[in-house]
PDB file of C-alpha atoms and ligand atoms in Angstrom:
ATOM      1  CA  MET Y   1       9.347 -14.544 -22.080  1.00  0.00           C
ATOM      2  CA  THR Y   2      10.042 -11.663 -19.668  1.00  0.00           C
ATOM      3  CA  THR Y   3       8.959 -11.871 -16.028  1.00  0.00           C
ATOM      4  CA  GLN Y   4       9.015  -9.084 -13.433  1.00  0.00           C
ATOM      5  CA  SER Y   5       7.480  -8.763  -9.999  1.00  0.00           C
ATOM      6  CA  ALA Y   6       6.666  -6.268  -7.254  1.00  0.00           C
ATOM      7  CA  PRO Y   7       5.952  -6.666  -3.523  1.00  0.00           C
ATOM      8  CA  GLY Y   8       2.956  -5.691  -1.433  1.00  0.00           C
ATOM      9  CA  LYS Y   9       3.222  -2.907   1.139  1.00  0.00           C
ATOM     10  CA  VAL Y  10       1.997  -1.905   4.546  1.00  0.00           C
ATOM     11  CA  ILE Y  11       1.704   1.622   5.940  1.00  0.00           C
ATOM     12  CA  LEU Y  12       3.239   1.819   9.422  1.00  0.00           C
ATOM     13  CA  PHE Y  13       2.471   5.476  10.160  1.00  0.00           C
ATOM     14  CA  GLY Y  14       0.751   8.490   8.691  1.00  0.00           C
ATOM     15  CA  GLU Y  15      -2.116   7.245   6.498  1.00  0.00           C
ATOM     16  CA  HIS Y  16      -4.720   9.922   5.735  1.00  0.00           C
ATOM     17  CA  ALA Y  17      -2.517  12.676   7.215  1.00  0.00           C
ATOM     18  CA  VAL Y  18      -0.141  12.025   4.274  1.00  0.00           C
ATOM     19  CA  VAL Y  19      -2.835  13.230   1.863  1.00  0.00           C
ATOM     20  CA  TYR Y  20      -2.640  16.630   3.659  1.00  0.00           C
ATOM     21  CA  GLY Y  21       1.137  16.991   3.466  1.00  0.00           C
ATOM     22  CA  ARG Y  22       2.157  15.216   6.680  1.00  0.00           C
ATOM     23  CA  PRO Y  23       4.876  12.511   6.597  1.00  0.00           C
ATOM     24  CA  ALA Y  24       4.168   8.776   6.402  1.00  0.00           C
ATOM     25  CA  ILE Y  25       6.231   5.610   6.799  1.00  0.00           C
ATOM     26  CA  ALA Y  26       5.556   2.529   4.678  1.00  0.00           C
ATOM     27  CA  VAL Y  27       7.465  -0.705   4.178  1.00  0.00           C
ATOM     28  CA  PRO Y  28       7.388  -3.338   1.433  1.00  0.00           C
ATOM     29  CA  VAL Y  29       5.973  -6.771   2.268  1.00  0.00           C
ATOM     30  CA  MET Y  30       8.191  -9.164   0.332  1.00  0.00           C
ATOM     31  CA  GLU Y  31       6.230 -12.293   1.342  1.00  0.00           C
ATOM     32  CA  VAL Y  32       3.385 -11.367  -1.018  1.00  0.00           C
ATOM     33  CA  ARG Y  33       4.029 -10.376  -4.648  1.00  0.00           C
ATOM     34  CA  ALA Y  34       2.504  -9.579  -7.994  1.00  0.00           C
ATOM     35  CA  SER Y  35       4.310 -11.271 -10.853  1.00  0.00           C
ATOM     36  CA  VAL Y  36       3.823 -10.549 -14.559  1.00  0.00           C
ATOM     37  CA  SER Y  37       5.097 -12.409 -17.628  1.00  0.00           C
ATOM     38  CA  VAL Y  38       5.074 -11.014 -21.137  1.00  0.00           C
ATOM     39  CA  GLU Y  39       5.521 -13.269 -24.152  1.00  0.00           C
ATOM     40  CA  ASP Y  40       5.348 -12.774 -27.884  1.00  0.00           C
ATOM     41  CA  ALA Y  41       2.030 -13.543 -29.583  1.00  0.00           C
ATOM     42  CA  PRO Y  42       1.426 -14.258 -33.297  1.00  0.00           C
ATOM     43  CA  PRO Y  43       1.911 -11.195 -35.557  1.00  0.00           C
ATOM     44  CA  GLY Y  44      -1.266  -9.122 -35.863  1.00  0.00           C
ATOM     45  CA  SER Y  45      -2.888 -10.581 -32.751  1.00  0.00           C
ATOM     46  CA  GLY Y  46      -2.376  -7.444 -30.624  1.00  0.00           C
ATOM     47  CA  CYS Y  47      -2.081  -7.388 -26.858  1.00  0.00           C
ATOM     48  CA  SER Y  48      -4.036  -9.806 -24.647  1.00  0.00           C
ATOM     49  CA  ILE Y  49      -4.203  -9.817 -20.878  1.00  0.00           C
ATOM     50  CA  ASN Y  50      -4.654 -12.904 -18.746  1.00  0.00           C
ATOM     51  CA  ALA Y  51      -5.417 -12.559 -15.052  1.00  0.00           C
ATOM     52  CA  PRO Y  52      -6.451 -16.059 -13.920  1.00  0.00           C
ATOM     53  CA  ASP Y  53      -6.506 -15.129 -10.197  1.00  0.00           C
ATOM     54  CA  VAL Y  54      -9.417 -12.757 -10.842  1.00  0.00           C
ATOM     55  CA  GLY Y  55     -10.919 -14.817 -13.678  1.00  0.00           C
ATOM     56  CA  ARG Y  56     -10.236 -12.288 -16.439  1.00  0.00           C
ATOM     57  CA  THR Y  57      -8.910 -12.836 -19.966  1.00  0.00           C
ATOM     58  CA  PHE Y  58      -9.377 -10.120 -22.576  1.00  0.00           C
ATOM     59  CA  ARG Y  59      -7.874  -8.304 -25.522  1.00  0.00           C
ATOM     60  CA  LEU Y  60      -6.595  -4.804 -24.774  1.00  0.00           C
ATOM     61  CA  ALA Y  61      -8.676  -3.359 -27.602  1.00  0.00           C
ATOM     62  CA  ASP Y  62     -11.892  -4.826 -26.143  1.00  0.00           C
ATOM     63  CA  VAL Y  63     -11.942  -2.965 -22.792  1.00  0.00           C
ATOM     64  CA  PRO Y  64     -12.250   0.750 -21.922  1.00  0.00           C
ATOM     65  CA  SER Y  65      -8.899   2.494 -21.644  1.00  0.00           C
ATOM     66  CA  GLU Y  66      -9.604   3.278 -17.967  1.00  0.00           C
ATOM     67  CA  ASP Y  67      -9.758  -0.408 -17.069  1.00  0.00           C
ATOM     68  CA  PRO Y  68      -6.995  -0.609 -14.422  1.00  0.00           C
ATOM     69  CA  LEU Y  69      -5.107  -3.415 -16.162  1.00  0.00           C
ATOM     70  CA  ALA Y  70      -5.436  -1.738 -19.564  1.00  0.00           C
ATOM     71  CA  ALA Y  71      -4.577   1.724 -18.227  1.00  0.00           C
ATOM     72  CA  ILE Y  72      -1.062   0.782 -17.107  1.00  0.00           C
ATOM     73  CA  VAL Y  73      -0.407  -0.891 -20.469  1.00  0.00           C
ATOM     74  CA  TYR Y  74      -1.439   2.317 -22.286  1.00  0.00           C
ATOM     75  CA  GLU Y  75       0.594   4.486 -19.868  1.00  0.00           C
ATOM     76  CA  THR Y  76       3.667   2.343 -20.504  1.00  0.00           C
ATOM     77  CA  LEU Y  77       3.257   2.234 -24.303  1.00  0.00           C
ATOM     78  CA  THR Y  78       2.665   6.008 -24.443  1.00  0.00           C
ATOM     79  CA  HIS Y  79       5.747   6.645 -22.305  1.00  0.00           C
ATOM     80  CA  LEU Y  80       7.851   4.434 -24.596  1.00  0.00           C
ATOM     81  CA  GLY Y  81       6.277   5.953 -27.698  1.00  0.00           C
ATOM     82  CA  VAL Y  82       5.395   2.576 -29.215  1.00  0.00           C
ATOM     83  CA  SER Y  83       2.146   1.213 -30.627  1.00  0.00           C
ATOM     84  CA  GLU Y  84       0.274  -1.857 -29.338  1.00  0.00           C
ATOM     85  CA  PRO Y  85       2.637  -4.853 -29.545  1.00  0.00           C
ATOM     86  CA  ASP Y  86       1.692  -8.473 -30.273  1.00  0.00           C
ATOM     87  CA  VAL Y  87       2.108  -9.895 -26.783  1.00  0.00           C
ATOM     88  CA  THR Y  88       0.313 -11.888 -24.108  1.00  0.00           C
ATOM     89  CA  ILE Y  89       0.572 -10.468 -20.577  1.00  0.00           C
ATOM     90  CA  THR Y  90      -0.071 -12.938 -17.733  1.00  0.00           C
ATOM     91  CA  ILE Y  91      -0.655 -11.625 -14.215  1.00  0.00           C
ATOM     92  CA  ARG Y  92      -0.384 -13.595 -10.977  1.00  0.00           C
ATOM     93  CA  SER Y  93      -0.578 -12.146  -7.506  1.00  0.00           C
ATOM     94  CA  THR Y  94      -0.528 -13.392  -3.933  1.00  0.00           C
ATOM     95  CA  ILE Y  95      -1.331  -9.929  -2.525  1.00  0.00           C
ATOM     96  CA  PRO Y  96      -4.819  -9.821  -0.969  1.00  0.00           C
ATOM     97  CA  ILE Y  97      -7.139  -7.639  -3.070  1.00  0.00           C
ATOM     98  CA  ALA Y  98      -8.823  -4.543  -1.578  1.00  0.00           C
ATOM     99  CA  SER Y  99      -7.142  -5.040   1.773  1.00  0.00           C
ATOM    100  CA  GLY Y 100      -4.887  -1.984   1.680  1.00  0.00           C
ATOM    101  CA  MET Y 101      -1.731  -3.950   0.849  1.00  0.00           C
ATOM    102  CA  GLY Y 102      -1.151  -2.238  -2.472  1.00  0.00           C
ATOM    103  CA  SER Y 103      -2.351  -5.058  -4.712  1.00  0.00           C
ATOM    104  CA  GLY Y 104      -3.397  -2.719  -7.550  1.00  0.00           C
ATOM    105  CA  ALA Y 105      -0.188  -0.684  -7.445  1.00  0.00           C
ATOM    106  CA  ALA Y 106       1.963  -3.836  -7.319  1.00  0.00           C
ATOM    107  CA  VAL Y 107       0.190  -5.385 -10.321  1.00  0.00           C
ATOM    108  CA  SER Y 108       0.600  -2.117 -12.259  1.00  0.00           C
ATOM    109  CA  THR Y 109       4.284  -1.927 -11.277  1.00  0.00           C
ATOM    110  CA  ALA Y 110       4.976  -5.474 -12.439  1.00  0.00           C
ATOM    111  CA  ILE Y 111       3.096  -4.891 -15.732  1.00  0.00           C
ATOM    112  CA  ALA Y 112       4.996  -1.673 -16.542  1.00  0.00           C
ATOM    113  CA  ARG Y 113       8.340  -3.286 -15.715  1.00  0.00           C
ATOM    114  CA  ALA Y 114       7.730  -6.531 -17.580  1.00  0.00           C
ATOM    115  CA  LEU Y 115       6.238  -4.902 -20.685  1.00  0.00           C
ATOM    116  CA  ALA Y 116       8.987  -2.281 -20.997  1.00  0.00           C
ATOM    117  CA  ALA Y 117      11.713  -4.884 -20.422  1.00  0.00           C
ATOM    118  CA  HIS Y 118      10.143  -7.211 -22.990  1.00  0.00           C
ATOM    119  CA  LEU Y 119      10.171  -4.382 -25.527  1.00  0.00           C
ATOM    120  CA  GLY Y 120      13.887  -3.896 -24.815  1.00  0.00           C
ATOM    121  CA  ARG Y 121      13.404  -0.595 -22.935  1.00  0.00           C
ATOM    122  CA  PRO Y 122      13.638  -1.381 -19.172  1.00  0.00           C
ATOM    123  CA  LEU Y 123      12.412   1.428 -16.915  1.00  0.00           C
ATOM    124  CA  ASP Y 124      13.981   2.767 -13.713  1.00  0.00           C
ATOM    125  CA  ASP Y 125      12.014   2.645 -10.444  1.00  0.00           C
ATOM    126  CA  ASP Y 126      11.041   6.318 -10.410  1.00  0.00           C
ATOM    127  CA  THR Y 127       9.662   6.175 -13.946  1.00  0.00           C
ATOM    128  CA  VAL Y 128       7.638   3.061 -13.119  1.00  0.00           C
ATOM    129  CA  SER Y 129       6.351   4.762  -9.970  1.00  0.00           C
ATOM    130  CA  ALA Y 130       5.234   7.834 -11.959  1.00  0.00           C
ATOM    131  CA  LEU Y 131       3.370   5.672 -14.509  1.00  0.00           C
ATOM    132  CA  VAL Y 132       1.645   3.705 -11.743  1.00  0.00           C
ATOM    133  CA  PHE Y 133       0.699   6.953  -9.985  1.00  0.00           C
ATOM    134  CA  GLU Y 134      -1.250   8.021 -13.085  1.00  0.00           C
ATOM    135  CA  VAL Y 135      -3.268   4.801 -12.919  1.00  0.00           C
ATOM    136  CA  GLU Y 136      -3.798   5.179  -9.152  1.00  0.00           C
ATOM    137  CA  ARG Y 137      -5.188   8.647  -9.871  1.00  0.00           C
ATOM    138  CA  LEU Y 138      -7.794   7.188 -12.197  1.00  0.00           C
ATOM    139  CA  HIS Y 139      -9.093   4.889  -9.485  1.00  0.00           C
ATOM    140  CA  HIS Y 140      -8.364   6.545  -6.141  1.00  0.00           C
ATOM    141  CA  GLY Y 141      -9.149  10.179  -6.818  1.00  0.00           C
ATOM    142  CA  THR Y 142      -6.420  11.955  -4.859  1.00  0.00           C
ATOM    143  CA  PRO Y 143      -3.737   9.406  -3.944  1.00  0.00           C
ATOM    144  CA  SER Y 144      -0.737  10.672  -2.002  1.00  0.00           C
ATOM    145  CA  GLY Y 145       1.670   8.610  -4.129  1.00  0.00           C
ATOM    146  CA  LEU Y 146       2.863   6.582  -1.133  1.00  0.00           C
ATOM    147  CA  ASP Y 147       1.737   3.169  -2.465  1.00  0.00           C
ATOM    148  CA  ASN Y 148       3.357   3.403  -5.887  1.00  0.00           C
ATOM    149  CA  THR Y 149       6.576   4.846  -4.423  1.00  0.00           C
ATOM    150  CA  VAL Y 150       7.184   2.217  -1.728  1.00  0.00           C
ATOM    151  CA  ILE Y 151       6.233  -0.625  -4.066  1.00  0.00           C
ATOM    152  CA  ALA Y 152       8.509   0.574  -6.885  1.00  0.00           C
ATOM    153  CA  ARG Y 153      11.461   1.161  -4.538  1.00  0.00           C
ATOM    154  CA  ALA Y 154      10.827  -1.951  -2.411  1.00  0.00           C
ATOM    155  CA  GLN Y 155      12.426  -0.472   0.715  1.00  0.00           C
ATOM    156  CA  PRO Y 156      11.205   1.196   3.926  1.00  0.00           C
ATOM    157  CA  LEU Y 157      10.449   4.849   3.166  1.00  0.00           C
ATOM    158  CA  PHE Y 158       9.778   8.112   4.949  1.00  0.00           C
ATOM    159  CA  PHE Y 159       7.523   9.955   2.522  1.00  0.00           C
ATOM    160  CA  VAL Y 160       6.076  13.456   2.218  1.00  0.00           C
ATOM    161  CA  LYS Y 161       3.736  13.965  -0.738  1.00  0.00           C
ATOM    162  CA  ASP Y 162       5.367  15.890  -3.607  1.00  0.00           C
ATOM    163  CA  ARG Y 163       8.355  16.779  -1.402  1.00  0.00           C
ATOM    164  CA  LEU Y 164      10.425  14.014   0.062  1.00  0.00           C
ATOM    165  CA  VAL Y 165      11.192  10.319  -0.324  1.00  0.00           C
ATOM    166  CA  GLU Y 166      13.878   9.023   2.023  1.00  0.00           C
ATOM    167  CA  SER Y 167      15.053   5.568   2.949  1.00  0.00           C
ATOM    168  CA  PHE Y 168      16.410   4.972   6.445  1.00  0.00           C
ATOM    169  CA  ALA Y 169      18.233   2.288   8.416  1.00  0.00           C
ATOM    170  CA  VAL Y 170      16.281  -0.241  10.486  1.00  0.00           C
ATOM    171  CA  LYS Y 171      18.451  -0.982  13.544  1.00  0.00           C
ATOM    172  CA  SER Y 172      16.480  -3.879  15.057  1.00  0.00           C
ATOM    173  CA  PRO Y 173      14.368  -6.123  12.824  1.00  0.00           C
ATOM    174  CA  LEU Y 174      10.649  -5.327  12.939  1.00  0.00           C
ATOM    175  CA  HIS Y 175       8.515  -8.466  13.302  1.00  0.00           C
ATOM    176  CA  LEU Y 176       5.204  -7.401  11.829  1.00  0.00           C
ATOM    177  CA  LEU Y 177       1.927  -9.313  11.722  1.00  0.00           C
ATOM    178  CA  ILE Y 178      -0.607  -8.141   9.203  1.00  0.00           C
ATOM    179  CA  GLY Y 179      -4.111  -9.332  10.007  1.00  0.00           C
ATOM    180  CA  ASP Y 180      -6.844  -9.118   7.394  1.00  0.00           C
ATOM    181  CA  THR Y 181     -10.309  -8.137   8.677  1.00  0.00           C
ATOM    182  CA  GLY Y 182     -11.782  -9.698   5.518  1.00  0.00           C
ATOM    183  CA  ILE Y 183     -13.768  -6.501   4.971  1.00  0.00           C
ATOM    184  CA  PRO Y 184     -12.920  -4.734   1.698  1.00  0.00           C
ATOM    185  CA  CYS Y 185     -11.018  -1.502   2.164  1.00  0.00           C
ATOM    186  CA  LEU Y 186     -12.605   1.111  -0.093  1.00  0.00           C
ATOM    187  CA  THR Y 187      -9.808   3.654  -0.115  1.00  0.00           C
ATOM    188  CA  LYS Y 188     -11.503   6.116  -2.448  1.00  0.00           C
ATOM    189  CA  VAL Y 189     -14.684   6.233  -0.343  1.00  0.00           C
ATOM    190  CA  VAL Y 190     -12.882   6.614   2.988  1.00  0.00           C
ATOM    191  CA  VAL Y 191     -10.522   9.296   1.636  1.00  0.00           C
ATOM    192  CA  ALA Y 192     -13.557  11.226   0.309  1.00  0.00           C
ATOM    193  CA  ASP Y 193     -15.312  10.900   3.705  1.00  0.00           C
ATOM    194  CA  ILE Y 194     -12.264  12.308   5.474  1.00  0.00           C
ATOM    195  CA  ARG Y 195     -12.142  15.183   3.010  1.00  0.00           C
ATOM    196  CA  ALA Y 196     -15.802  16.016   3.755  1.00  0.00           C
ATOM    197  CA  ALA Y 197     -15.269  15.692   7.522  1.00  0.00           C
ATOM    198  CA  ARG Y 198     -12.274  18.007   7.341  1.00  0.00           C
ATOM    199  CA  GLU Y 199     -14.264  20.569   5.420  1.00  0.00           C
ATOM    200  CA  ALA Y 200     -16.900  20.497   8.179  1.00  0.00           C
ATOM    201  CA  ARG Y 201     -14.435  20.447  11.115  1.00  0.00           C
ATOM    202  CA  HIS Y 202     -11.239  21.972   9.808  1.00  0.00           C
ATOM    203  CA  GLU Y 203      -9.500  22.636  13.106  1.00  0.00           C
ATOM    204  CA  GLN Y 204     -10.205  19.249  14.608  1.00  0.00           C
ATOM    205  CA  TYR Y 205      -8.962  17.336  11.557  1.00  0.00           C
ATOM    206  CA  ASP Y 206      -5.912  19.500  10.998  1.00  0.00           C
ATOM    207  CA  SER Y 207      -4.980  18.943  14.638  1.00  0.00           C
ATOM    208  CA  LEU Y 208      -5.324  15.151  14.172  1.00  0.00           C
ATOM    209  CA  PHE Y 209      -3.170  15.288  11.019  1.00  0.00           C
ATOM    210  CA  ARG Y 210      -0.561  17.418  12.806  1.00  0.00           C
ATOM    211  CA  GLN Y 211      -0.351  14.980  15.743  1.00  0.00           C
ATOM    212  CA  ILE Y 212      -0.035  12.037  13.347  1.00  0.00           C
ATOM    213  CA  GLY Y 213       2.798  13.877  11.601  1.00  0.00           C
ATOM    214  CA  GLN Y 214       4.606  14.355  14.917  1.00  0.00           C
ATOM    215  CA  ILE Y 215       4.193  10.668  15.792  1.00  0.00           C
ATOM    216  CA  THR Y 216       5.533   9.665  12.361  1.00  0.00           C
ATOM    217  CA  VAL Y 217       8.692  11.743  12.833  1.00  0.00           C
ATOM    218  CA  MET Y 218       9.234  10.177  16.286  1.00  0.00           C
ATOM    219  CA  ALA Y 219       8.587   6.714  14.824  1.00  0.00           C
ATOM    220  CA  ARG Y 220      11.350   7.156  12.288  1.00  0.00           C
ATOM    221  CA  GLY Y 221      13.710   8.048  15.153  1.00  0.00           C
ATOM    222  CA  ALA Y 222      12.605   4.951  17.103  1.00  0.00           C
ATOM    223  CA  ILE Y 223      13.175   2.667  14.092  1.00  0.00           C
ATOM    224  CA  VAL Y 224      16.631   4.101  13.422  1.00  0.00           C
ATOM    225  CA  ALA Y 225      17.548   3.764  17.135  1.00  0.00           C
ATOM    226  CA  GLY Y 226      16.065   0.256  17.445  1.00  0.00           C
ATOM    227  CA  GLU Y 227      13.721   1.345  20.260  1.00  0.00           C
ATOM    228  CA  LEU Y 228      10.942  -1.139  19.673  1.00  0.00           C
ATOM    229  CA  ASN Y 229       8.955  -0.508  22.862  1.00  0.00           C
ATOM    230  CA  ALA Y 230       8.741   3.177  21.979  1.00  0.00           C
ATOM    231  CA  LEU Y 231       7.819   2.272  18.405  1.00  0.00           C
ATOM    232  CA  GLY Y 232       4.958   0.068  19.593  1.00  0.00           C
ATOM    233  CA  ALA Y 233       3.629   2.867  21.814  1.00  0.00           C
ATOM    234  CA  LEU Y 234       3.759   5.245  18.826  1.00  0.00           C
ATOM    235  CA  MET Y 235       1.731   2.753  16.758  1.00  0.00           C
ATOM    236  CA  ASP Y 236      -0.891   2.700  19.517  1.00  0.00           C
ATOM    237  CA  GLY Y 237      -0.875   6.500  19.545  1.00  0.00           C
ATOM    238  CA  ASN Y 238      -1.293   6.716  15.783  1.00  0.00           C
ATOM    239  CA  HIS Y 239      -4.174   4.266  15.956  1.00  0.00           C
ATOM    240  CA  TRP Y 240      -5.947   6.331  18.628  1.00  0.00           C
ATOM    241  CA  LEU Y 241      -5.795   9.378  16.334  1.00  0.00           C
ATOM    242  CA  LEU Y 242      -7.157   7.310  13.399  1.00  0.00           C
ATOM    243  CA  TYR Y 243      -9.929   6.066  15.686  1.00  0.00           C
ATOM    244  CA  GLN Y 244     -10.863   9.670  16.494  1.00  0.00           C
ATOM    245  CA  MET Y 245     -10.858  10.390  12.775  1.00  0.00           C
ATOM    246  CA  GLY Y 246     -13.622   7.803  12.409  1.00  0.00           C
ATOM    247  CA  VAL Y 247     -11.843   5.229  10.242  1.00  0.00           C
ATOM    248  CA  SER Y 248     -11.746   2.276  12.644  1.00  0.00           C
ATOM    249  CA  SER Y 249     -14.428  -0.410  12.923  1.00  0.00           C
ATOM    250  CA  PRO Y 250     -15.461  -3.058  15.481  1.00  0.00           C
ATOM    251  CA  GLU Y 251     -13.595  -5.741  13.486  1.00  0.00           C
ATOM    252  CA  ILE Y 252     -10.410  -3.662  13.441  1.00  0.00           C
ATOM    253  CA  GLU Y 253     -10.699  -2.944  17.181  1.00  0.00           C
ATOM    254  CA  ARG Y 254     -11.114  -6.661  17.942  1.00  0.00           C
ATOM    255  CA  LEU Y 255      -7.916  -7.591  16.089  1.00  0.00           C
ATOM    256  CA  ILE Y 256      -5.964  -4.754  17.707  1.00  0.00           C
ATOM    257  CA  LEU Y 257      -7.124  -5.662  21.208  1.00  0.00           C
ATOM    258  CA  ALA Y 258      -6.291  -9.336  20.649  1.00  0.00           C
ATOM    259  CA  ALA Y 259      -2.804  -8.480  19.355  1.00  0.00           C
ATOM    260  CA  ARG Y 260      -2.058  -6.199  22.309  1.00  0.00           C
ATOM    261  CA  GLN Y 261      -3.371  -8.708  24.848  1.00  0.00           C
ATOM    262  CA  ALA Y 262      -1.185 -11.410  23.298  1.00  0.00           C
ATOM    263  CA  GLY Y 263       1.911  -9.300  23.870  1.00  0.00           C
ATOM    264  CA  ALA Y 264       2.255  -7.132  20.749  1.00  0.00           C
ATOM    265  CA  LEU Y 265       4.335  -4.015  21.432  1.00  0.00           C
ATOM    266  CA  GLY Y 266       1.782  -1.962  19.495  1.00  0.00           C
ATOM    267  CA  ALA Y 267      -0.942  -2.311  16.882  1.00  0.00           C
ATOM    268  CA  LYS Y 268      -2.902  -0.088  14.543  1.00  0.00           C
ATOM    269  CA  LEU Y 269      -5.121  -0.132  11.513  1.00  0.00           C
ATOM    270  CA  SER Y 270      -3.171   0.300   8.295  1.00  0.00           C
ATOM    271  CA  GLY Y 271      -4.288   1.872   5.034  1.00  0.00           C
ATOM    272  CA  ALA Y 272      -7.539   3.721   4.588  1.00  0.00           C
ATOM    273  CA  GLY Y 273      -9.386   1.836   7.360  1.00  0.00           C
ATOM    274  CA  ARG Y 274     -13.034   0.819   8.021  1.00  0.00           C
ATOM    275  CA  GLY Y 275     -11.877  -2.609   6.789  1.00  0.00           C
ATOM    276  CA  GLY Y 276      -8.633  -3.800   5.252  1.00  0.00           C
ATOM    277  CA  HIS Y 277      -5.944  -4.868   7.652  1.00  0.00           C
ATOM    278  CA  VAL Y 278      -4.335  -4.266  11.007  1.00  0.00           C
ATOM    279  CA  VAL Y 279      -0.579  -4.239  11.603  1.00  0.00           C
ATOM    280  CA  ALA Y 280       0.923  -5.378  14.898  1.00  0.00           C
ATOM    281  CA  LEU Y 281       4.542  -5.124  16.063  1.00  0.00           C
ATOM    282  CA  ALA Y 282       5.679  -8.261  17.878  1.00  0.00           C
ATOM    283  CA  SER Y 283       9.057  -9.726  18.799  1.00  0.00           C
ATOM    284  CA  LYS Y 284      10.610 -12.913  17.452  1.00  0.00           C
ATOM    285  CA  GLU Y 285       9.414 -14.655  20.621  1.00  0.00           C
ATOM    286  CA  THR Y 286       5.818 -13.364  20.585  1.00  0.00           C
ATOM    287  CA  GLN Y 287       5.076 -13.332  16.851  1.00  0.00           C
ATOM    288  CA  GLU Y 288       3.411 -16.746  16.743  1.00  0.00           C
ATOM    289  CA  VAL Y 289       1.139 -16.168  19.719  1.00  0.00           C
ATOM    290  CA  VAL Y 290       0.172 -12.706  18.447  1.00  0.00           C
ATOM    291  CA  ALA Y 291      -0.680 -14.153  15.012  1.00  0.00           C
ATOM    292  CA  GLU Y 292      -2.751 -16.908  16.626  1.00  0.00           C
ATOM    293  CA  ALA Y 293      -4.602 -14.379  18.806  1.00  0.00           C
ATOM    294  CA  MET Y 294      -5.483 -12.299  15.740  1.00  0.00           C
ATOM    295  CA  LEU Y 295      -6.825 -15.386  13.966  1.00  0.00           C
ATOM    296  CA  GLN Y 296      -8.884 -16.290  17.037  1.00  0.00           C
ATOM    297  CA  ALA Y 297     -10.258 -12.731  17.066  1.00  0.00           C
ATOM    298  CA  GLY Y 298     -11.561 -13.122  13.528  1.00  0.00           C
ATOM    299  CA  ALA Y 299      -8.668 -12.303  11.171  1.00  0.00           C
ATOM    300  CA  LYS Y 300      -9.237 -14.057   7.848  1.00  0.00           C
ATOM    301  CA  ASN Y 301      -5.508 -14.372   7.354  1.00  0.00           C
ATOM    302  CA  VAL Y 302      -2.319 -13.181   9.056  1.00  0.00           C
ATOM    303  CA  ILE Y 303       0.829 -12.422   7.067  1.00  0.00           C
ATOM    304  CA  SER Y 304       4.075 -12.393   8.978  1.00  0.00           C
ATOM    305  CA  THR Y 305       6.918 -10.236   7.676  1.00  0.00           C
ATOM    306  CA  VAL Y 306      10.257  -9.028   9.015  1.00  0.00           C
ATOM    307  CA  VAL Y 307      11.577  -5.611   8.050  1.00  0.00           C
ATOM    308  CA  SER Y 308      15.327  -5.300   8.465  1.00  0.00           C
TER     309      SER Y 308
HETATM  310  O1  LIG C 401      -5.756   1.826   1.580  1.00  0.00           O
HETATM  311  P1  LIG C 401      -4.376   1.998   1.092  1.00  0.00           P
HETATM  312  O2  LIG C 401      -3.357   1.125   1.733  1.00  0.00           O
HETATM  313  O3  LIG C 401      -4.233   2.102  -0.372  1.00  0.00           O
HETATM  314  O4  LIG C 401      -3.824   3.371   1.681  1.00  0.00           O
HETATM  315  C1  LIG C 401      -4.476   4.548   1.639  1.00  0.00           C
HETATM  316  C2  LIG C 401      -3.595   5.515   2.325  1.00  0.00           C
HETATM  317  C3  LIG C 401      -4.232   6.878   2.412  1.00  0.00           C
HETATM  318  O5  LIG C 401      -3.310   7.695   3.138  1.00  0.00           O
HETATM  319  C4  LIG C 401      -5.538   6.802   3.185  1.00  0.00           C
HETATM  320  C5  LIG C 401      -4.496   7.465   1.042  1.00  0.00           C
HETATM  321  C6  LIG C 401      -3.245   7.846   0.281  1.00  0.00           C
HETATM  322  O6  LIG C 401      -3.381   8.109  -0.917  1.00  0.00           O
HETATM  323  O7  LIG C 401      -2.152   7.937   0.864  1.00  0.00           O
END
């Protein structure tokens, strides 16, 4: 049996603007993971997929090739140039679904890695990321590529679509609290809405994207210098621009307000918005009270992670 896994992710800066060529910063969330095992099945039985967390068990041949779980299997087999093997693929994940934490990309990453390794042809991170990107394209329309890249590399990244992927040093640990609004984050819908809004109000949206890009560059500097107060203020600034873009919601605002009032250095929505999750920057001393405040304000769950 071959087992591989991949972490969740959270976007710290630059969502939406990244689709239009501005930089973004995302970090892996190691506390939540997708894990995939591949084992040999009897000869002639083909490939079966088992995803007990979402109540699905099926044979590869019985679902459309665009099914997200099937699509990454086909992408991987095509890349390796091999035909359908006799294997059982079992998927487990602790990453919340449809909350903007990269659950789909992490599951795809773990499947590609585990399947290729089981077939004796392990893949490097960039190849896995490219295969996962193809599947993201099927389901998200015009993804920037940020999710698949940060999940495959499992390190904090400064990312510019089609141009730049850089890791950087984190001087002081970042104590992050990720609060789930419990409202599904429909990335494809929100990204399409922003595209339509930009077509109608080009100047306004390009100005928002440009300001987000500037904040993201400053945020990288603050992380490298360990200036956490400045970093928190930049998160607040990025959130205000996302709010003006129309991707916040009353539930998101409640969690952000609660986190700030409980002493967070900054807080913002993360991912496509409207639902999904909020990320707050706390300190070691304040992290528990900030998490508790977010729960009191209606968060369905709060994940605590430290980026260092
Ligand atoms: O909702 P998520 O976490 O998958 O993130 C979407 C991020 C966007 O910038 C809105 C879209 C993208 O492809 O980068």
